[in-house]
Short mmCIF file of C-alpha atoms and ligand atoms in Angstrom, two decimals:
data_model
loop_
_atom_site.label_atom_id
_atom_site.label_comp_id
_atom_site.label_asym_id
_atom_site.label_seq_id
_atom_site.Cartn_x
_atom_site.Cartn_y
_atom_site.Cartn_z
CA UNK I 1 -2.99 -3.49 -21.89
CA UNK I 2 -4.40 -4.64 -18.41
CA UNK I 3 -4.74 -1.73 -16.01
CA UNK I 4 -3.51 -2.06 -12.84
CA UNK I 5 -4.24 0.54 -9.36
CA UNK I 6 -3.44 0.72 -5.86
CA UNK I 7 -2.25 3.51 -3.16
CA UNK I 8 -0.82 3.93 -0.28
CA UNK I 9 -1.59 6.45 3.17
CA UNK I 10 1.00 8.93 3.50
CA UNK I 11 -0.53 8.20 7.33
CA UNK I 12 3.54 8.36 8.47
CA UNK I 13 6.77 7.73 6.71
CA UNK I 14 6.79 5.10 4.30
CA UNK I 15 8.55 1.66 5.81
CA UNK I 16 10.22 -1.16 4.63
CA UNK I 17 7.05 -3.22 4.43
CA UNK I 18 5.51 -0.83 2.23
CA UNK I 19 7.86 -0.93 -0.25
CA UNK I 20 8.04 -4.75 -0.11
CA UNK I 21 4.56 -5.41 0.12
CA UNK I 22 3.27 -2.68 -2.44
CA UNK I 23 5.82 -0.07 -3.70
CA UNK I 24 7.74 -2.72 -5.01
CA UNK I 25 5.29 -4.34 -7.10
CA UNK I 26 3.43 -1.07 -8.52
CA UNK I 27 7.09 -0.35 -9.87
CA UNK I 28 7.43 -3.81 -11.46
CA UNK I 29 3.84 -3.54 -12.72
CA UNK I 30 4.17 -0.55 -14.81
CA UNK I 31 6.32 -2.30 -17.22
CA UNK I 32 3.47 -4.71 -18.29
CA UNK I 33 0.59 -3.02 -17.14
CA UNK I 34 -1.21 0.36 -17.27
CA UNK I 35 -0.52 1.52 -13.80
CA UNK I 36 -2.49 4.21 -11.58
CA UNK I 37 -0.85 4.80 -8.54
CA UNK I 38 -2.24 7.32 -6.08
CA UNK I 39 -1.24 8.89 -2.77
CA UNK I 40 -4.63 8.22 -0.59
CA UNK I 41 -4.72 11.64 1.67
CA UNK I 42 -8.54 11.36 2.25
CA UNK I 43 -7.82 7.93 4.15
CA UNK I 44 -5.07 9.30 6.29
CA UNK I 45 -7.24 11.75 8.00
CA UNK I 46 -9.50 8.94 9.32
CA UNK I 47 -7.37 9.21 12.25
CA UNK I 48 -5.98 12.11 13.82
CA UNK I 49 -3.37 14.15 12.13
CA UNK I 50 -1.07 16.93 13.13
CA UNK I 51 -0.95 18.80 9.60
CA UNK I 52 2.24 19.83 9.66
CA UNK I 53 3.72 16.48 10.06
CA UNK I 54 0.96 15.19 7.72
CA UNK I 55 2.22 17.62 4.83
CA UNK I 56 5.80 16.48 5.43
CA UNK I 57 4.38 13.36 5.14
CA UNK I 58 2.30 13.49 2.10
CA UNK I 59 5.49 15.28 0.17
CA UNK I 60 7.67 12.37 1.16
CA UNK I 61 5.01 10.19 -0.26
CA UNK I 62 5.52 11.61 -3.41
CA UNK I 63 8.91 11.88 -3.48
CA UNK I 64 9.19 7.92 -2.58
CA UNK I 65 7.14 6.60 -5.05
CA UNK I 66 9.50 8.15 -7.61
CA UNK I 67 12.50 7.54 -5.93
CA UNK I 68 11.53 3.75 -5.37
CA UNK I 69 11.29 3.49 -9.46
CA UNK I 70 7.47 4.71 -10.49
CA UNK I 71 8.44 6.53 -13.89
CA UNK I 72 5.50 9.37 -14.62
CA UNK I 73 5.84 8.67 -18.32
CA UNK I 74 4.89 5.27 -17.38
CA UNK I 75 2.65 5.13 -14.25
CA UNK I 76 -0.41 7.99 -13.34
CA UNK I 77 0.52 9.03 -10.29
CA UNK I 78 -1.11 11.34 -8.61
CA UNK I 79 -3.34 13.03 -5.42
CA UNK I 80 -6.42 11.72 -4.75
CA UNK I 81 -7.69 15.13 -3.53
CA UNK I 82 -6.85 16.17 -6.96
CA UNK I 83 -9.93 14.19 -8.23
CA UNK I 84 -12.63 15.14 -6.31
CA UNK I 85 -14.62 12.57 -7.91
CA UNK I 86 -13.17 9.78 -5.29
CA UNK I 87 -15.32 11.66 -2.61
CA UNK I 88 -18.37 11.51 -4.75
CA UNK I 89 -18.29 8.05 -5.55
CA UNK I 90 -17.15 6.88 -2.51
CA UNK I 91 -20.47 8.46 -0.66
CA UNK I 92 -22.75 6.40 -3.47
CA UNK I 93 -20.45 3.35 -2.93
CA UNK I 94 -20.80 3.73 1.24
CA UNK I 95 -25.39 3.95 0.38
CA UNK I 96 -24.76 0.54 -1.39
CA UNK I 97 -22.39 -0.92 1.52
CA UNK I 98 -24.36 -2.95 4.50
CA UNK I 99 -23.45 -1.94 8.09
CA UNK I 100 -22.86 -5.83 8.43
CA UNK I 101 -20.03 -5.95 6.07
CA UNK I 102 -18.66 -2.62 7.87
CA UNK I 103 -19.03 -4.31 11.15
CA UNK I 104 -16.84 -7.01 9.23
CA UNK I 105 -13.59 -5.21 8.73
CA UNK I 106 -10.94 -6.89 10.37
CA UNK I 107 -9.23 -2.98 10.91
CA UNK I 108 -11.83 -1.94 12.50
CA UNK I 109 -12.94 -4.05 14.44
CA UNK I 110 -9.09 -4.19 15.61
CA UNK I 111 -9.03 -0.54 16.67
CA UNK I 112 -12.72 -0.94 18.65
CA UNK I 113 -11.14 -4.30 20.37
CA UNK I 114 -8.29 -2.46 21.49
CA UNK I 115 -10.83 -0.21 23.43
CA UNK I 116 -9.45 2.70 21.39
CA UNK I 117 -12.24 5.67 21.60
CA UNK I 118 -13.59 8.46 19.37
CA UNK I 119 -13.04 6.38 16.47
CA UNK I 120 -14.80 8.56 13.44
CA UNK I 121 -17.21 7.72 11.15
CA UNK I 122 -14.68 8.29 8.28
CA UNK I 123 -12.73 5.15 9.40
CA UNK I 124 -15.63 3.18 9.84
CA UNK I 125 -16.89 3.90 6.26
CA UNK I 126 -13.31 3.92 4.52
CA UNK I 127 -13.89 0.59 2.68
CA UNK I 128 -16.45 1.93 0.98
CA UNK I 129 -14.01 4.83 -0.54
CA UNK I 130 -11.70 2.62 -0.71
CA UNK I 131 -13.91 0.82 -3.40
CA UNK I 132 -14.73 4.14 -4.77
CA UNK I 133 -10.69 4.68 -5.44
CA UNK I 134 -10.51 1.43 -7.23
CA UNK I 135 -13.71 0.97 -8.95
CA UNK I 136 -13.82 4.48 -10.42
CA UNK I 137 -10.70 3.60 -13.08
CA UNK I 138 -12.03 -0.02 -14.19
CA UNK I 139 -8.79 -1.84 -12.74
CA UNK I 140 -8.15 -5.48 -13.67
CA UNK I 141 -6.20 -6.01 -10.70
CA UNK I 142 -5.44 -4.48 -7.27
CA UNK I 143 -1.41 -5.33 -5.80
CA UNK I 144 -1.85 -4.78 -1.87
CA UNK I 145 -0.50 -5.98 0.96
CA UNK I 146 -2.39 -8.86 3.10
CA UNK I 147 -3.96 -6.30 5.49
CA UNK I 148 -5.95 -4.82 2.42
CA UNK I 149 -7.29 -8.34 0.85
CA UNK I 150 -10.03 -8.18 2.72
CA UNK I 151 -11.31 -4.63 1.53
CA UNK I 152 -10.55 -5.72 -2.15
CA UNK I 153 -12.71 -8.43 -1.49
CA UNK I 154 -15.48 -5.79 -0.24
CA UNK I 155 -14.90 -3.65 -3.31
CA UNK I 156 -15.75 -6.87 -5.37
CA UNK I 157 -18.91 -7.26 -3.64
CA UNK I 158 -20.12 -4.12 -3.95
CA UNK I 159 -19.08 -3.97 -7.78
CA UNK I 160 -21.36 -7.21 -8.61
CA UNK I 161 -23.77 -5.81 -6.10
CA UNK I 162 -24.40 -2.80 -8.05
CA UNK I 163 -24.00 -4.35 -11.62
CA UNK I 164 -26.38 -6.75 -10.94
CA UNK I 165 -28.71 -3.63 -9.13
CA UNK I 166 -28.35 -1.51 -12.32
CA UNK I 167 -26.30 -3.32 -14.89
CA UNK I 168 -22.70 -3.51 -16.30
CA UNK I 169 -20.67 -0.36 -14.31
CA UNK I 170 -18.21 -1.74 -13.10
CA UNK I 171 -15.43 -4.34 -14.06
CA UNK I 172 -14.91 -6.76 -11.05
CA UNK I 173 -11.01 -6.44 -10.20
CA UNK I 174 -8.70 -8.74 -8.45
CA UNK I 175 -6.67 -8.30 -5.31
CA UNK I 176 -2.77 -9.15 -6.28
CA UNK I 177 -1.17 -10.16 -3.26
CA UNK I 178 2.56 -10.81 -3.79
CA UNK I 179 3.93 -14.50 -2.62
CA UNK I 180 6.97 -13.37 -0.66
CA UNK I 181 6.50 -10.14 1.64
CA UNK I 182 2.72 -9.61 1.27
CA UNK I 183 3.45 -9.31 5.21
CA UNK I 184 6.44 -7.90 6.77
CA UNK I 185 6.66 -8.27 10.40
CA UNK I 186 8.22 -5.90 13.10
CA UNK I 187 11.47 -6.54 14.11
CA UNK I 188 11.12 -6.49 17.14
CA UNK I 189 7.86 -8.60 17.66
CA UNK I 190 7.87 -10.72 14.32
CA UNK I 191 4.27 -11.90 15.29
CA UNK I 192 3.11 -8.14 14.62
CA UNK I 193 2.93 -6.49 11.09
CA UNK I 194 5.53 -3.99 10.66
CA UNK I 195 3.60 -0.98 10.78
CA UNK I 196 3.98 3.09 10.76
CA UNK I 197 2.45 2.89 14.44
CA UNK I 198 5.40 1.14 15.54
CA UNK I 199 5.60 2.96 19.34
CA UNK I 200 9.43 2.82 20.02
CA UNK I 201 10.25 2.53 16.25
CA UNK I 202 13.33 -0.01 16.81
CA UNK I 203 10.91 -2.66 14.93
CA UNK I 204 9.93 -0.84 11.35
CA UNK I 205 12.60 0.33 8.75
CA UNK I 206 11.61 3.59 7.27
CA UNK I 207 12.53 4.18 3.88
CA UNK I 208 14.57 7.71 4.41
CA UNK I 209 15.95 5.80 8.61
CA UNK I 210 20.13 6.96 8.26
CA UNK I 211 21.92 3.94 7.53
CA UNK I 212 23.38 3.35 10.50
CA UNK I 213 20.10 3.22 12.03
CA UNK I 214 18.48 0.76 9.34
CA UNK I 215 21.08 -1.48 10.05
CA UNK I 216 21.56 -1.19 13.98
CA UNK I 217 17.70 -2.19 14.04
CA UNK I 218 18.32 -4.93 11.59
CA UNK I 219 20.82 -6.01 13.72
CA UNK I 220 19.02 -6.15 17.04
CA UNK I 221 15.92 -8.51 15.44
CA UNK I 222 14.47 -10.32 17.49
CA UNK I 223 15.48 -13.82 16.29
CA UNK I 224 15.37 -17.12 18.00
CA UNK I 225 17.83 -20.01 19.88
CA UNK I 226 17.45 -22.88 17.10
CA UNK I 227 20.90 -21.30 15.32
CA UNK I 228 19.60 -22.14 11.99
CA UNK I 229 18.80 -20.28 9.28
CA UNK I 230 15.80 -21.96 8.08
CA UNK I 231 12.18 -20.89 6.16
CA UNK I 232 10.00 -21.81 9.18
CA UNK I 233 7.24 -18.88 9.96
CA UNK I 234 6.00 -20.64 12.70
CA UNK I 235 8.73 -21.97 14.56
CA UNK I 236 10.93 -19.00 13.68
CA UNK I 237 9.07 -16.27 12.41
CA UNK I 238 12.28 -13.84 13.19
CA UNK I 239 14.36 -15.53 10.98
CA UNK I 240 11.19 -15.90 8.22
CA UNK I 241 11.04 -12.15 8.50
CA UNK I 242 14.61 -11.72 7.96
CA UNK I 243 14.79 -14.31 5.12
CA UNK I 244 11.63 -12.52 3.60
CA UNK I 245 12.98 -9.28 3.10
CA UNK I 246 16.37 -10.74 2.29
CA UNK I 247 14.28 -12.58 -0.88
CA UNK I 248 12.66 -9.57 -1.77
CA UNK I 249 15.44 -7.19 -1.93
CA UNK I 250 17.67 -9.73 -4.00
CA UNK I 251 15.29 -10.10 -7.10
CA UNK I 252 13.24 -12.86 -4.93
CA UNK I 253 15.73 -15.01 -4.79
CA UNK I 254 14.60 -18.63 -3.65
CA UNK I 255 14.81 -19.45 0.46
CA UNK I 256 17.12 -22.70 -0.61
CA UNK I 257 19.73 -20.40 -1.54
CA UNK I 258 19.78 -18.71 1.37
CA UNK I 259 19.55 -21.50 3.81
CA UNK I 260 22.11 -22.91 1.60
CA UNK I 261 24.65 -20.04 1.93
CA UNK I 262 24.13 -19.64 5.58
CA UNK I 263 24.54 -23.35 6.70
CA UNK I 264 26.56 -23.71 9.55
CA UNK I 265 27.02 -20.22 10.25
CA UNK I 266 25.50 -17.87 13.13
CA UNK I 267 22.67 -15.36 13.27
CA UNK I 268 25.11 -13.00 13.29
CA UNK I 269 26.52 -13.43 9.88
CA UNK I 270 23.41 -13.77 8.35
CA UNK I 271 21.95 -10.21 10.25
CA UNK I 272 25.08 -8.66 8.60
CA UNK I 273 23.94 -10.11 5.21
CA UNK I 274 20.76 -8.62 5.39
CA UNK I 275 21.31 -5.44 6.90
CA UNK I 276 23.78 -4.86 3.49
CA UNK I 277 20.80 -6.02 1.38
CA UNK I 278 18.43 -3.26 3.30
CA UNK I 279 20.87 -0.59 3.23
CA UNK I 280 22.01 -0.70 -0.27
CA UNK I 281 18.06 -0.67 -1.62
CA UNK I 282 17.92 2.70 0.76
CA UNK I 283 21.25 3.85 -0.26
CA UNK I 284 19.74 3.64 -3.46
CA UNK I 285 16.11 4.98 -2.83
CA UNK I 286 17.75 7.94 -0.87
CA UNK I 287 20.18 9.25 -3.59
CA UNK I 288 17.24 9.00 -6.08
CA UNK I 289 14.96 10.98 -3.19
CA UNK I 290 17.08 13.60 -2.76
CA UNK I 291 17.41 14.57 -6.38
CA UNK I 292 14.12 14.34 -6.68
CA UNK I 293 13.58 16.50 -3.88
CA UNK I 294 15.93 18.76 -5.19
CA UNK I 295 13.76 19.30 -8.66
CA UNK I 296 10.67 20.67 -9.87
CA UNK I 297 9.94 17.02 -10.95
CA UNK I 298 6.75 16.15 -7.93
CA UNK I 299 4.40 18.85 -8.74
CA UNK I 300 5.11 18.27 -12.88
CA UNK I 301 3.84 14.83 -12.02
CA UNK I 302 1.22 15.22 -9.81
CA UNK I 303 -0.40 17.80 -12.32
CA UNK I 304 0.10 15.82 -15.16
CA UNK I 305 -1.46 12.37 -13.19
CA UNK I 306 -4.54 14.55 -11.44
CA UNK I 307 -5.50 15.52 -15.16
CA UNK I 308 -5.12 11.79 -16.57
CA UNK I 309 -7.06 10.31 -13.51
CA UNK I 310 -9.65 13.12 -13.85
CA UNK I 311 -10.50 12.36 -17.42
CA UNK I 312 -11.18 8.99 -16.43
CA UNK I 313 -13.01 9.09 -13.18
CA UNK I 314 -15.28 12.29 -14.53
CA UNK I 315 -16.76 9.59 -17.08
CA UNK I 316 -17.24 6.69 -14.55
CA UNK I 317 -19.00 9.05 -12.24
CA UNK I 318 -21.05 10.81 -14.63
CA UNK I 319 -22.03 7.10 -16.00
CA UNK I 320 -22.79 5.64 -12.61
CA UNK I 321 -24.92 9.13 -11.76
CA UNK I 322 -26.92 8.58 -14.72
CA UNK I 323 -27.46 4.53 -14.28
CA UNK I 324 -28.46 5.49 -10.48
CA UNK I 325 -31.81 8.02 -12.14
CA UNK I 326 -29.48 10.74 -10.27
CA UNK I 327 -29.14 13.22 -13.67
CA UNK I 328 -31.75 14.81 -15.14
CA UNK I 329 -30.93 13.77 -18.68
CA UNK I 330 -33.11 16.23 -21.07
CA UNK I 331 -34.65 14.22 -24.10
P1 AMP F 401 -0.66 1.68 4.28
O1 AMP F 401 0.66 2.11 4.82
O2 AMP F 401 -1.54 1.06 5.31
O3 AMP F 401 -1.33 2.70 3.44
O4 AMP F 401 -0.33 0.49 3.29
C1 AMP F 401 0.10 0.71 1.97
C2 AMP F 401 0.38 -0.60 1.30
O5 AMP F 401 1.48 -1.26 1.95
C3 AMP F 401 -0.79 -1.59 1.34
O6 AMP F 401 -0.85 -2.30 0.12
C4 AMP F 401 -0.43 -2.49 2.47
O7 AMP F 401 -1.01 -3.76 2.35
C5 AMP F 401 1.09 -2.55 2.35
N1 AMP F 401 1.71 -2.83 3.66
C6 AMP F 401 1.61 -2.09 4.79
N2 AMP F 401 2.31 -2.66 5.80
C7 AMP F 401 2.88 -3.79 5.28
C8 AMP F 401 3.72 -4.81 5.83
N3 AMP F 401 4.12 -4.79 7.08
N4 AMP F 401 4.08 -5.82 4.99
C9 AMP F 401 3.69 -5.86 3.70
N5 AMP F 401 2.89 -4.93 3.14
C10 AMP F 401 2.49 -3.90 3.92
N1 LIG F 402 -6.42 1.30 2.29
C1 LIG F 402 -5.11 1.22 1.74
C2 LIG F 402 -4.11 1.08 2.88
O1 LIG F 402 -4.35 1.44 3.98
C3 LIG F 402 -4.77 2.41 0.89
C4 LIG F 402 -5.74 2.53 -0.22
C5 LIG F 402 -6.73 3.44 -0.33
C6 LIG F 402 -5.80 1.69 -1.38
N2 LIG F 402 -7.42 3.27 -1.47
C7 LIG F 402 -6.88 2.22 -2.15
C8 LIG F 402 -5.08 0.60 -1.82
C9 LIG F 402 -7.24 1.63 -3.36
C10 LIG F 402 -5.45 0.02 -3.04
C11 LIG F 402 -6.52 0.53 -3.81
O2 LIG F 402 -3.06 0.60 2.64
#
């Protein structure tokens, strides 16, 4: 069976893009594949955090994942705190990454462009641990959003680097970017991402928003004055958005169809439409979340993933140690 691993920040509350462009796909995945799917708490703290909020935020994290489909008896899901090894690797992964390819990082070099100050040095060497999270379990592939191709692409580099440096450790994964949704887009500024930053919150759908809310902001897109409901990400990247997540949340169903359906009708039909699609996943995600919640079922799970991830991540490390000269290995 092909293994399959990815993660996501608990940075804020999880959003509509996450699930779309990750969540979604980890929970389809662990049907056919092996799939490890972590919560990536050393990553959020990159940034500032208030830890009360981040603990809130971290639990919620957990709870999602579950509620959004990942089955435990299927999927290792667990803290990546919880395997210290991450850390370890990551710090012999960051001595084999070049400042260049630091310097390269498109979210990076975002956060310095936007004149933003006291940016740490975890942030700046997060790809690197980022490659440590992946390369560490011997993943054949890597589902992400777009944003986090380009650090898969790193963690590739680095893999061959250091196989070719010290022989086979690593297998060389691939980033799986889904076709449909790999980038959701605020609603209210469909030429940004949709993002847990989001300052006034009226463009991002959080996963646990009331429904009223989800569909009030689903309602007040931002959309366009062409009055057709077309697949056009250019011309009308509103209504792309809007047909995006539509797709997604209706077992991808093709564009045609919807353009189809809505053909002579207004924007305001078609909002309706999706704002039903949107609220019925939550409806759904939200019952399931406050069971969850409810039961003794998140810290059964992440005790039972730490100690599967451990077993494997214990061996990679000790292996890559040894390959380095870094044990003293007694004859
Ligand atoms: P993050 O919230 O940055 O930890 O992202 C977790 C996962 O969600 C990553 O695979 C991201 O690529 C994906 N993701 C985040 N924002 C979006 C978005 N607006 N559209 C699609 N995928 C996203
Ligand atoms: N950097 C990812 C994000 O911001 C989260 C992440 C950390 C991740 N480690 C990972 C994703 C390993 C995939 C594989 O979304």
């Amino acid at each position: 069976m092909k293994r399959m691993l990815s993660g996501i920040k608990p940075t804020g509350q999880l959003h509509l893009g996450n699930y779309i462009g990750a969540l979604r796909n980890f929970v389809l995945s662990q049907e056919e594949y092996e799939m490890i799917a972590f919560i990536a708490n050393l990553h959020c703290i990159t940034v500032p955090q208030d830890p009360k909020e981040l603990q809130k935020n971290l639990y919620d994290c957990v709870a999602l994942y579950l509620a959004c489909g990942l089955d435990p008896s299927k999927a290792t899901i667990f803290l990546q705190t919880d395997v210290m090894e991450h850390a370890q690797l990551g710090y012999i992964l960051c001595c084999h990454t070049y400042m260049g390819e630091l310097n390269r990082m498109t979210q990076f070099k975002d956060k310095q462009a936007k004149g933003e100050t006291n940016l740490s040095g975890g942030l700046y060497t997060y790809p690197s641990l980022m490659a440590a999270d992946i390369l560490i379990y011997d993943p054949d592939f890597v589902p992400v959003g777009e944003d986090q191709k380009q650090h898969v692409e790193l963690c590739r580099d680095i893999a061959i680097r250091m196989n070719n440096r010290y022989g086979e450790l690593f297998k060389v994964p691939e980033p799986l970017i889904p076709k449909v949704g790999a980038r959701i887009m605020s609603l209210t500024d469909p030429d940004k991402k949709m993002s847990k930053s989001d300052e006034t919150n009226k463009g991002c759908i959080y996963l646990l928003d009331p429904l009223n809310v989800a569909r009030k902001k689903v309602m007040s897109a931002v959309t366009d004055s062409l009055a057709n409901v077309h697949y056009d990400p250019e011309n009308q990247p509103g209504i792309a958005n809007l047909m995006q997540i539509m797709s997604s949340l209706s077992n991808d169903r093709p564009f045609g169809d919807i353009e189809q359906e809505f053909k002579g009708k207004g924007y305001g039909d078609f909002k309706k439409a999706v704002a039903e699609v949107v609220c019925n996943k939550l409806e759904e995600i939200q019952t399931r979340y406050n069971e969850i919640t409810n039961s003794n079922l998140i810290e059964k799970t992440l005790n039972e993933g730490a100690n599967k991830a451990r077993a494997i991540a214990s061996k990679k490390l000790d292996l890559v140690q040894k390959k380095l000269g870094m044990e003293i290995v007694l004859k």
